[in-house]
mmCIF file of C-alpha atoms in Angstrom:
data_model
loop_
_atom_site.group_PDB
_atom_site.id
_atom_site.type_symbol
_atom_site.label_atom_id
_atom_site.label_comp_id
_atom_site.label_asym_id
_atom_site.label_seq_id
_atom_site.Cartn_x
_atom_site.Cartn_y
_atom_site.Cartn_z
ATOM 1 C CA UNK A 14 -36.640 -0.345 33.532
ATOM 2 C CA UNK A 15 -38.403 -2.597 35.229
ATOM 3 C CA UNK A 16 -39.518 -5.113 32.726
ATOM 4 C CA UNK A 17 -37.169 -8.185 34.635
ATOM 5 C CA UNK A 18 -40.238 -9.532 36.309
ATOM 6 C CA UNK A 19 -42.299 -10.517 33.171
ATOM 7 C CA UNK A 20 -42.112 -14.094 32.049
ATOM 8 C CA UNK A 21 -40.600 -14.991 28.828
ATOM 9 C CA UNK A 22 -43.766 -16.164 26.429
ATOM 10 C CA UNK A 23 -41.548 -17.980 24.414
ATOM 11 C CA UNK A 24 -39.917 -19.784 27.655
ATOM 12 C CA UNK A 25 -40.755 -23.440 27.546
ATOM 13 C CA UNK A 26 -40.716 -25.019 31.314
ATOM 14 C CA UNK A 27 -39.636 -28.560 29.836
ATOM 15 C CA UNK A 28 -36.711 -27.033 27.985
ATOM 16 C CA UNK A 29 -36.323 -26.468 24.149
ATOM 17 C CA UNK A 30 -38.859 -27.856 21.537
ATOM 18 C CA UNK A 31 -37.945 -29.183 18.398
ATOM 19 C CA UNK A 32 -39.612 -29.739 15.257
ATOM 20 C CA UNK A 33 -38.930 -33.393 15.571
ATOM 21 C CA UNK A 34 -40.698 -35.279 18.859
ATOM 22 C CA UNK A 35 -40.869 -38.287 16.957
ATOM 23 C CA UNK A 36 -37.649 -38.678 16.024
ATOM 24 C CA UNK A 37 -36.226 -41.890 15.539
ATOM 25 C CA UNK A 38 -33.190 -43.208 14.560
ATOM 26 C CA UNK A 39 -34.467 -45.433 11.937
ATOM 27 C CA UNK A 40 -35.866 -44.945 8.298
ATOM 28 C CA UNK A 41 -38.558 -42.102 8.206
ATOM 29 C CA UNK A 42 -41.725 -44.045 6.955
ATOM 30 C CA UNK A 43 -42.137 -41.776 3.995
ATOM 31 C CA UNK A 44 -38.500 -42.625 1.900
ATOM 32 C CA UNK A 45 -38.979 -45.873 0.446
ATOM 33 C CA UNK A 46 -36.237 -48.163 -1.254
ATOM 34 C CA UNK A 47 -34.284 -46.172 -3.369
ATOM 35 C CA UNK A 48 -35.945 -46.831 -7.392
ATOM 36 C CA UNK A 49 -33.340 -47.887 -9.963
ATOM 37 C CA UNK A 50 -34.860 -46.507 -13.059
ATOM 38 C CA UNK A 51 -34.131 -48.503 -16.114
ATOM 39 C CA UNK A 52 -32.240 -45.506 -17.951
ATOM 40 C CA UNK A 53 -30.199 -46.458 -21.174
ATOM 41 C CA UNK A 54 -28.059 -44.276 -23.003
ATOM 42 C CA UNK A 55 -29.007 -44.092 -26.584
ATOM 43 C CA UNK A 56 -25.317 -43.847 -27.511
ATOM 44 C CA UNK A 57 -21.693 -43.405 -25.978
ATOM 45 C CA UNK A 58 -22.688 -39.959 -24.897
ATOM 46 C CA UNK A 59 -26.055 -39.931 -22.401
ATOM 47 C CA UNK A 60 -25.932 -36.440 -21.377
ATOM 48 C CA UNK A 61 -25.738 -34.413 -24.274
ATOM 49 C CA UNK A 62 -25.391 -34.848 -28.044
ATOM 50 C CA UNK A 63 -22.697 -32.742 -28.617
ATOM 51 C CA UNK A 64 -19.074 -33.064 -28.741
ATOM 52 C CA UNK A 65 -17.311 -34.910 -25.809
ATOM 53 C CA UNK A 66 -15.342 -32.419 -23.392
ATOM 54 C CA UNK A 67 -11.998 -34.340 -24.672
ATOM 55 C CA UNK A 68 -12.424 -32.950 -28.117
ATOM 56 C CA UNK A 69 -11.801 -29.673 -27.096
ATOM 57 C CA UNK A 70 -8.606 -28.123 -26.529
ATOM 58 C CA UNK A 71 -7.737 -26.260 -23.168
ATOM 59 C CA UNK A 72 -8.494 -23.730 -22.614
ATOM 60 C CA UNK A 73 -5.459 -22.499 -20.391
#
């Protein structure tokens, strides 16, 4: 088979491209500050109004 010859169409002459030319090793301009969102639990459980996972026996 003589199919050495042919060039590569995916060969890049400057060497491997990445998805990232502009990378920098900084803060990407879109992720601002991170927001502290003024959550406050209603009551001494904030993720769900059930029973607490200590008031059940275990399991094994």
């Amino acid at each position: 088979m003589m199919v050495n010859h042919l060039p590569m169409p995916y060969a890049m002459p400057q060497g491997p491209q990445y998805c990232i030319p502009q990378y920098r090793h900084s803060a990407p301009p879109y992720v601002g500050p991170p927001q502290q969102y003024p959550v406050q639990p209603p009551g001494p459980s904030p993720f769900y109004p059930g029973p607490g996972p200590g008031d059940f026996p275990t399991p094994y």
